[in-house]
XYZ file of N, CA and C in Angstrom:
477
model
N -6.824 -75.327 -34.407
C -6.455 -76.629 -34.932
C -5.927 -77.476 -33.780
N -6.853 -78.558 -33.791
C -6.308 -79.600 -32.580
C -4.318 -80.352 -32.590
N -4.785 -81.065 -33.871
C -3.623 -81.424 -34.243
C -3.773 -81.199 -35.947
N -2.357 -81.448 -36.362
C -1.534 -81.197 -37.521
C -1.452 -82.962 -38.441
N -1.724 -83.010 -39.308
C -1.639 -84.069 -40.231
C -0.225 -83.637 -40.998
N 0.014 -85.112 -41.641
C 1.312 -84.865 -41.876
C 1.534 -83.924 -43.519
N 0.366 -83.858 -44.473
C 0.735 -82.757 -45.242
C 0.964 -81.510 -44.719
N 0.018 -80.956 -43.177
C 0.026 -79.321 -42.758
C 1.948 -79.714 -42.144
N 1.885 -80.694 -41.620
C 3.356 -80.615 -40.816
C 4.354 -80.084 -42.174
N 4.018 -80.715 -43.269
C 5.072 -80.891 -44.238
C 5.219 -79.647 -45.045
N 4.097 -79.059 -45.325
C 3.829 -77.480 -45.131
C 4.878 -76.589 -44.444
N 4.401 -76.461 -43.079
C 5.253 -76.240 -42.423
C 6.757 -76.146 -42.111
N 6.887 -77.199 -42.677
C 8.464 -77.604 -42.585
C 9.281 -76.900 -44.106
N 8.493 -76.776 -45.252
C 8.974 -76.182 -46.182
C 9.441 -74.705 -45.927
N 8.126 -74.387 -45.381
C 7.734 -72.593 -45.050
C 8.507 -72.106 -44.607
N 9.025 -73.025 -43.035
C 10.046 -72.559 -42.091
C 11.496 -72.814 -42.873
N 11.812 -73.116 -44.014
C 13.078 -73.419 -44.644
C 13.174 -72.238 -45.899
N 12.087 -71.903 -46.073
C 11.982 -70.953 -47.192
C 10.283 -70.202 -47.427
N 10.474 -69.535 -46.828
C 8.703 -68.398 -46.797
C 8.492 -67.623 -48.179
N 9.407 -67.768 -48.764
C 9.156 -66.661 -50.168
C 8.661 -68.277 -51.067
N 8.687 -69.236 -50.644
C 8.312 -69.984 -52.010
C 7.008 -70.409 -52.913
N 6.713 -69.992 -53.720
C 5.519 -70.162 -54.274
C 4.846 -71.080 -54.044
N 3.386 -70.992 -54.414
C 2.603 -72.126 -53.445
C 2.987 -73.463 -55.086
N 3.075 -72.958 -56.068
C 3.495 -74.615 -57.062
C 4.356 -74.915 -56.487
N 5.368 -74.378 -56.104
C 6.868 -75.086 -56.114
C 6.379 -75.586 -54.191
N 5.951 -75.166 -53.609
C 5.195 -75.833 -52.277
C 4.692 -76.896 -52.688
N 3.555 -77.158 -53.706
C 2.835 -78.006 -53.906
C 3.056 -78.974 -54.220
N 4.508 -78.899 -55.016
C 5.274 -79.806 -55.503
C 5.854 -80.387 -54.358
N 6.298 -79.625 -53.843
C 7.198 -80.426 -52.937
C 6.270 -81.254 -51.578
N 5.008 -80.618 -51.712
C 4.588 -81.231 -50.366
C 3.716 -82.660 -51.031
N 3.934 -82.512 -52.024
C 3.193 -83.783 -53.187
C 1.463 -83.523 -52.917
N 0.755 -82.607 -53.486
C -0.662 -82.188 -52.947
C -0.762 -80.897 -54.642
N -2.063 -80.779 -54.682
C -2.214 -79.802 -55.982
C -1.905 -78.187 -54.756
N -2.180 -77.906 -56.212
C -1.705 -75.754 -55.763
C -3.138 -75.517 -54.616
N -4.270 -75.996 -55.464
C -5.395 -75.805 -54.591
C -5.484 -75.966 -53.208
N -4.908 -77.318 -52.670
C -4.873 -77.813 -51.557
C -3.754 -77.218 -51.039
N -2.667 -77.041 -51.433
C -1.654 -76.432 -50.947
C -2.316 -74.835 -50.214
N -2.531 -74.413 -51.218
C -3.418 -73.042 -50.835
C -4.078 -72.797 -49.471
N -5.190 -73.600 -49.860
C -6.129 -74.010 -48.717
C -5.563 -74.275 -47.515
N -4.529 -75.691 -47.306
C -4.124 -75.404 -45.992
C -3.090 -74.680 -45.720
N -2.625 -73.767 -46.365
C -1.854 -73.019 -46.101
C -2.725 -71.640 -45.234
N -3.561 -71.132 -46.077
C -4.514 -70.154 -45.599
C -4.919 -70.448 -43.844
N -5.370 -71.956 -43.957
C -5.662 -72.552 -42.516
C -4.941 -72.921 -41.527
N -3.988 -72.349 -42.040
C -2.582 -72.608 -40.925
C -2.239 -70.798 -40.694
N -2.719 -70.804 -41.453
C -2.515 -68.682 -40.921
C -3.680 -68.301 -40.253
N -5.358 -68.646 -40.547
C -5.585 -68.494 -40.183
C -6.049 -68.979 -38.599
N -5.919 -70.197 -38.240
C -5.287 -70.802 -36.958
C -4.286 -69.787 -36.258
N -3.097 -68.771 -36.750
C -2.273 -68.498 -35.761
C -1.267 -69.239 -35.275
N -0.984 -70.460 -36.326
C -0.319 -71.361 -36.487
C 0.911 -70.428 -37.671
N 0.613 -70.200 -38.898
C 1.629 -69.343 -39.600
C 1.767 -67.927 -38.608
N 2.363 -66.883 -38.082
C 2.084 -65.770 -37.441
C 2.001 -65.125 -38.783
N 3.718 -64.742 -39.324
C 4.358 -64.015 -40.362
C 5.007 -64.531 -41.085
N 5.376 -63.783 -41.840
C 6.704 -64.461 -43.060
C 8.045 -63.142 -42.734
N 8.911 -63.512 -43.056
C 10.046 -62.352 -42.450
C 11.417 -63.161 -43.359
N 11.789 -61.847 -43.297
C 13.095 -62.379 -43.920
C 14.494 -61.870 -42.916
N 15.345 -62.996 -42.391
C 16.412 -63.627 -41.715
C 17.666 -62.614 -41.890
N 17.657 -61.524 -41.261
C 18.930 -60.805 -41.958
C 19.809 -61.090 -41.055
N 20.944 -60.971 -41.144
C 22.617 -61.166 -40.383
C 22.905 -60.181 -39.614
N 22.998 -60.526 -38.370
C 23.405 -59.161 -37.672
C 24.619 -58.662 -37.973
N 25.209 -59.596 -37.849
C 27.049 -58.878 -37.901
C 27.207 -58.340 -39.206
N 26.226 -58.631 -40.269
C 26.972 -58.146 -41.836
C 26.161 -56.966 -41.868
N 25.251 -56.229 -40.772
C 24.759 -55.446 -40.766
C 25.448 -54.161 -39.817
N 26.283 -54.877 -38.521
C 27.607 -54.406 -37.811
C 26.864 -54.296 -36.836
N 25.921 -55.083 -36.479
C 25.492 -55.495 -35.531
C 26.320 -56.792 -34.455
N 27.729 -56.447 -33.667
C 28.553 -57.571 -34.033
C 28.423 -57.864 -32.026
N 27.580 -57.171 -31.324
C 27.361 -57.794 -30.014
C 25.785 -58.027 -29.923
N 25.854 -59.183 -29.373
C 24.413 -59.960 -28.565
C 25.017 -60.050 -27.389
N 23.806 -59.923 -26.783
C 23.682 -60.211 -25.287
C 22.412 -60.724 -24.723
N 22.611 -61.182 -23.955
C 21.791 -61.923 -22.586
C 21.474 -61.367 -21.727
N 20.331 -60.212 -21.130
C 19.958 -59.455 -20.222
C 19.133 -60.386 -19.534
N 19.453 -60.409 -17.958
C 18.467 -60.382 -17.028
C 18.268 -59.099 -16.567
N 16.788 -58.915 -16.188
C 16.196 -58.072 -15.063
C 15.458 -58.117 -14.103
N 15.910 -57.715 -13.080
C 14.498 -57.724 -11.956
C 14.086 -56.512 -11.682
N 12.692 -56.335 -11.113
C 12.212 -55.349 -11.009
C 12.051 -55.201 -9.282
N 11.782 -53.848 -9.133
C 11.761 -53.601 -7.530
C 10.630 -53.971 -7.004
N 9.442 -54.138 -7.914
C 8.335 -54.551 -7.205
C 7.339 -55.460 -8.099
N 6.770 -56.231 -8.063
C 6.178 -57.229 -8.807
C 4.453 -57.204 -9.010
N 4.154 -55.585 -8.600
C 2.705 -55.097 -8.893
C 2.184 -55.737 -10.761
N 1.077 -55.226 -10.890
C 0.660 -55.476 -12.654
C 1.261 -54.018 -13.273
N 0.755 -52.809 -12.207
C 1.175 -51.356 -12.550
C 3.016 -51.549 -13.240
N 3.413 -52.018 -12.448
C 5.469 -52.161 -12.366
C 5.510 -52.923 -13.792
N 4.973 -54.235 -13.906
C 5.272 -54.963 -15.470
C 5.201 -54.235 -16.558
N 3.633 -53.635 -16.421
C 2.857 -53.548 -17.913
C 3.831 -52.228 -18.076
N 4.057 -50.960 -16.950
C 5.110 -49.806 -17.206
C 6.549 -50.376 -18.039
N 7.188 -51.394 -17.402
C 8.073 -51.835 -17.960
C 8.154 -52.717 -19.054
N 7.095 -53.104 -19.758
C 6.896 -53.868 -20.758
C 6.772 -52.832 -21.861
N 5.769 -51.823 -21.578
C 5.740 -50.593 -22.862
C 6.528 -50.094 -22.889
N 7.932 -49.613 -22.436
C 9.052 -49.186 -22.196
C 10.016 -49.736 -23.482
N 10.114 -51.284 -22.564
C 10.935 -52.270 -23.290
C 10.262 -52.425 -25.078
N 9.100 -52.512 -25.086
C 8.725 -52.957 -26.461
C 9.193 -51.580 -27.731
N 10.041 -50.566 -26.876
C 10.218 -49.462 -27.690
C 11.698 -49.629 -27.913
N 12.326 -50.499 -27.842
C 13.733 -50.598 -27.880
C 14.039 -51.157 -28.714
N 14.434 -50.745 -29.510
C 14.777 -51.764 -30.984
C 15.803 -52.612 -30.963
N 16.500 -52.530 -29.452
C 17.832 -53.320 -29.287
C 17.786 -54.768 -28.854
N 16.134 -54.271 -28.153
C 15.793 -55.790 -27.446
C 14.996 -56.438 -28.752
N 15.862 -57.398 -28.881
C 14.991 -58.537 -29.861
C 14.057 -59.163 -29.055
N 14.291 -59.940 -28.120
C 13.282 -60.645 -27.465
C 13.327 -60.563 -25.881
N 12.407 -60.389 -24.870
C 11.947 -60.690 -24.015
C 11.012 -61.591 -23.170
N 11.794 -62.244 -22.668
C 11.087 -63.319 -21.860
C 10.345 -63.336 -20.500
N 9.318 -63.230 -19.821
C 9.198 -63.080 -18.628
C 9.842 -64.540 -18.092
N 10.525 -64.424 -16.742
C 10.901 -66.084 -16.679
C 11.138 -66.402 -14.947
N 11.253 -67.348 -14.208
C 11.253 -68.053 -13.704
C 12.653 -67.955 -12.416
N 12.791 -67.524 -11.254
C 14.081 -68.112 -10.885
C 14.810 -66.314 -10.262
N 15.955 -65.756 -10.100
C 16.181 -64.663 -9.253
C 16.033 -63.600 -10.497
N 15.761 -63.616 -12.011
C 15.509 -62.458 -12.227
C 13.972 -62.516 -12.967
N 13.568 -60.935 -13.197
C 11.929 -61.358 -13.756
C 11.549 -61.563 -15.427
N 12.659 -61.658 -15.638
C 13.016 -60.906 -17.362
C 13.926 -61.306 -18.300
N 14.184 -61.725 -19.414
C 15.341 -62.516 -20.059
C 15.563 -61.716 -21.330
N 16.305 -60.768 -21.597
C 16.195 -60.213 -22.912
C 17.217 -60.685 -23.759
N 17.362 -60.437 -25.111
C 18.636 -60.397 -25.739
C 18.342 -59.485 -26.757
N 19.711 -58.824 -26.712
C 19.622 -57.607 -27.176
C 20.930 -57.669 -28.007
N 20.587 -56.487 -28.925
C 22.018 -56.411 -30.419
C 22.829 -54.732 -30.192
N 23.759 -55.166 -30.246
C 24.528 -53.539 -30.235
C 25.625 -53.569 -31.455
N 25.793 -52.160 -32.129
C 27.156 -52.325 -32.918
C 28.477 -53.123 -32.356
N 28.593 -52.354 -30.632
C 29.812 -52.841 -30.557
C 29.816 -52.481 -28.644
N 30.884 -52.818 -27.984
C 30.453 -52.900 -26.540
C 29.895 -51.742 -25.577
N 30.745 -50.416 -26.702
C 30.118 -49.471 -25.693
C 29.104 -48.625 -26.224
N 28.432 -49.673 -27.517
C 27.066 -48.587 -27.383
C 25.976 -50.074 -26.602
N 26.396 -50.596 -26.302
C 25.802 -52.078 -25.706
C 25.668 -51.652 -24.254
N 27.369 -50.859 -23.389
C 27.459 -50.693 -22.498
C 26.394 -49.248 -22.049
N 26.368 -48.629 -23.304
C 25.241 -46.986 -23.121
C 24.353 -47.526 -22.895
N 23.658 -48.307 -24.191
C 22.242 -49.091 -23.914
C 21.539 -49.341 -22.466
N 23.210 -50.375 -21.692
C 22.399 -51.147 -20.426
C 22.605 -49.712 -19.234
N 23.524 -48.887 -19.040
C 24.212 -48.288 -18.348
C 22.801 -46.973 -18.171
N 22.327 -46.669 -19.363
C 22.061 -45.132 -19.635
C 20.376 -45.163 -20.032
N 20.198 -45.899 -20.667
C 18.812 -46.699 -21.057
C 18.002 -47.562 -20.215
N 18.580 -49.245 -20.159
C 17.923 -50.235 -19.728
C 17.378 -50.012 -17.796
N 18.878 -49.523 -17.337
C 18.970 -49.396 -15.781
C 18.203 -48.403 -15.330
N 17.958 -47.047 -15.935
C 17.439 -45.871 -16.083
C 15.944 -46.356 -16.110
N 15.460 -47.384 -16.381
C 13.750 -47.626 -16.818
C 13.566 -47.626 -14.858
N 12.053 -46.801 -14.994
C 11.519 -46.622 -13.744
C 11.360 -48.446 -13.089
N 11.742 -48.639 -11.774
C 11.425 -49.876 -11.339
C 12.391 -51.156 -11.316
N 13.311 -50.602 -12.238
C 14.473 -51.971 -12.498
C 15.393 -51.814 -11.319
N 15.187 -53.189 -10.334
C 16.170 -52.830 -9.477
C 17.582 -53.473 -9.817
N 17.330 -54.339 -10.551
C 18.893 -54.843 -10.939
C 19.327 -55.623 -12.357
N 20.120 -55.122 -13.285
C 20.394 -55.771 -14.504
C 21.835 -57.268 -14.136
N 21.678 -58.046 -15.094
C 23.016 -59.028 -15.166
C 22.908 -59.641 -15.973
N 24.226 -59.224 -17.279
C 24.485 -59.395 -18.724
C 25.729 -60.529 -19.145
N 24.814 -60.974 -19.758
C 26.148 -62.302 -20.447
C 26.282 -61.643 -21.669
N 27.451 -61.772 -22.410
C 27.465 -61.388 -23.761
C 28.552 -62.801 -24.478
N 27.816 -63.200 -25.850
C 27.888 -63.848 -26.378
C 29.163 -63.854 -27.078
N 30.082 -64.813 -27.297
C 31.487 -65.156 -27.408
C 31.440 -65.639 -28.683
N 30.526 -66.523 -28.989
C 30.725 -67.511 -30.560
C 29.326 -67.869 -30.511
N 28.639 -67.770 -31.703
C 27.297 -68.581 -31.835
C 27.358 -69.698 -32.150
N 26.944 -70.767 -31.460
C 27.185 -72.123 -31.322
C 26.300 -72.860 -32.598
N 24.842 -72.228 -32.023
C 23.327 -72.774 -33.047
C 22.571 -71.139 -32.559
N 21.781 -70.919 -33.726
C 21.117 -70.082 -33.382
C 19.889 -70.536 -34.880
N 18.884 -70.355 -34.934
C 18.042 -70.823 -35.777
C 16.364 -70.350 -34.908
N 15.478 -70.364 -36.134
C 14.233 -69.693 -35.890
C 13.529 -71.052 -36.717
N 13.583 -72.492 -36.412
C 12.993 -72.963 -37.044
C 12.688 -74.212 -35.946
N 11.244 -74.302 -36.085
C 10.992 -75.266 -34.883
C 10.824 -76.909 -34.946
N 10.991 -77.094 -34.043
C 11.113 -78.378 -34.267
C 9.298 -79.223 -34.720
N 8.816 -79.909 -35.575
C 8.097 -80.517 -35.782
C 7.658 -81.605 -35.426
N 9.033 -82.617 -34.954
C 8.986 -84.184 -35.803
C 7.995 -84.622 -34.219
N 7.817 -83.972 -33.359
C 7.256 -84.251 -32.468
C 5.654 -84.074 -32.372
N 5.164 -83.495 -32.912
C 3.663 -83.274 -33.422
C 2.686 -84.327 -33.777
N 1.728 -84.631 -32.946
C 1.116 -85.884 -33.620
C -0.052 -85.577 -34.791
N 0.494 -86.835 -35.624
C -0.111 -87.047 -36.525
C -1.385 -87.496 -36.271
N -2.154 -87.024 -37.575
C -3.833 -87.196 -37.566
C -4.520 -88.162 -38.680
C-alpha cells in the first residue's frame, strides 16, 4: 500500500486503541458498513501494515518492577559475530526489544527483571557471558514518563 486514505487511517487509529473490537462496533465508529470495514481491514493485514493483535499487560502488576536500557558492543563487527549474537539474544525473554543502532554501542536493548539482582544476574551472568560482547552499559529506569505502543498517524498522507 502506497498511501493510506483517511477511512484505512481511521481504522487504524481505532485498532491501535482497542484490537479486540468487533468489526460492527469498528464500523460504526469508522462511519463505513461491516463489509467495508472488513475488507479494509483484511488489506491492511494483508499489506503488513496490521502485523498482530496482542494484548498490553503491566509489567509491574506482574512484578516485573525493573526496566532497563542495555547498550552493547560487540568485539568484532563480522555478519558471523551479529547473526551469533542475534540468535542468542532472540532467546531471552528478558529482552523485549532490540535495536541495532548508530554511535559507540552496536545494540540498544530493554529489558524487564523482577527486581535488581535478578536484572544484575541477567547482565552480569547471561548478557556479558554471550560469545563476542565486548562491552555492556545499563541505564535503568526511575519513573515512566510516557511509554505507549501506539503510533503516531496524523502525519500520513491522505489519498
Amino acid at each position: 500500500m502506497d498511501t493510506l486514505d483517511t477511512p484505512d487511517r481511521r481504522i487504524l487509529t481505532e485498532l491501535q486503541g482497542d484490537g479486540r473490537l468487533t468489526n460492527a462496533v469498528l464500523a460504526e465508529r469508522v462511519h463505513l458498513s461491516a463489509s467495508q470495514t472488513h475488507r479494509r481491514t483484511r488489506k491492511l493485514e494483508e499489506a503488513g501494515i496490521i502485523v498482530r493483535y496482542a494484548a498490553i499487560l503491566d509489567a509491574e502488576q506482574l512484578g516485573l518492577d525493573v526496566v532497563a536500557f542495555v547498550s552493547v558492543a560487540l568485539e568484532q563487527h563480522s555478519d558471523k559475530a551479529a547473526t551469533s549474537f542475534r540468535e542468542k539474544l532472540a532467546t531471552m525473554q528478558e529482552v523485549l526489544a532490540c535495536y541495532a543502532v548508530t554511535g559507540e554501542a552496536d545494540y540498544l536493548l530493554q529489558v524487564v527483571a523482577p527486581d535488581l539482582k535478578a536484572f544484575s544476574e541477567f547482565l552480569m551472568h547471561r548478557l556479558m557471558r554471550l560469545p563476542g560482547v565486548r562491552s555492556v552499559q545499563s541505564s535503568v529506569v526511575l519513573e515512566r514518563i510516557k511509554e505507549t505502543s501506539t503510533l503516531p498517524l496524523s502525519h500520513l498522507q491522505v489519498r
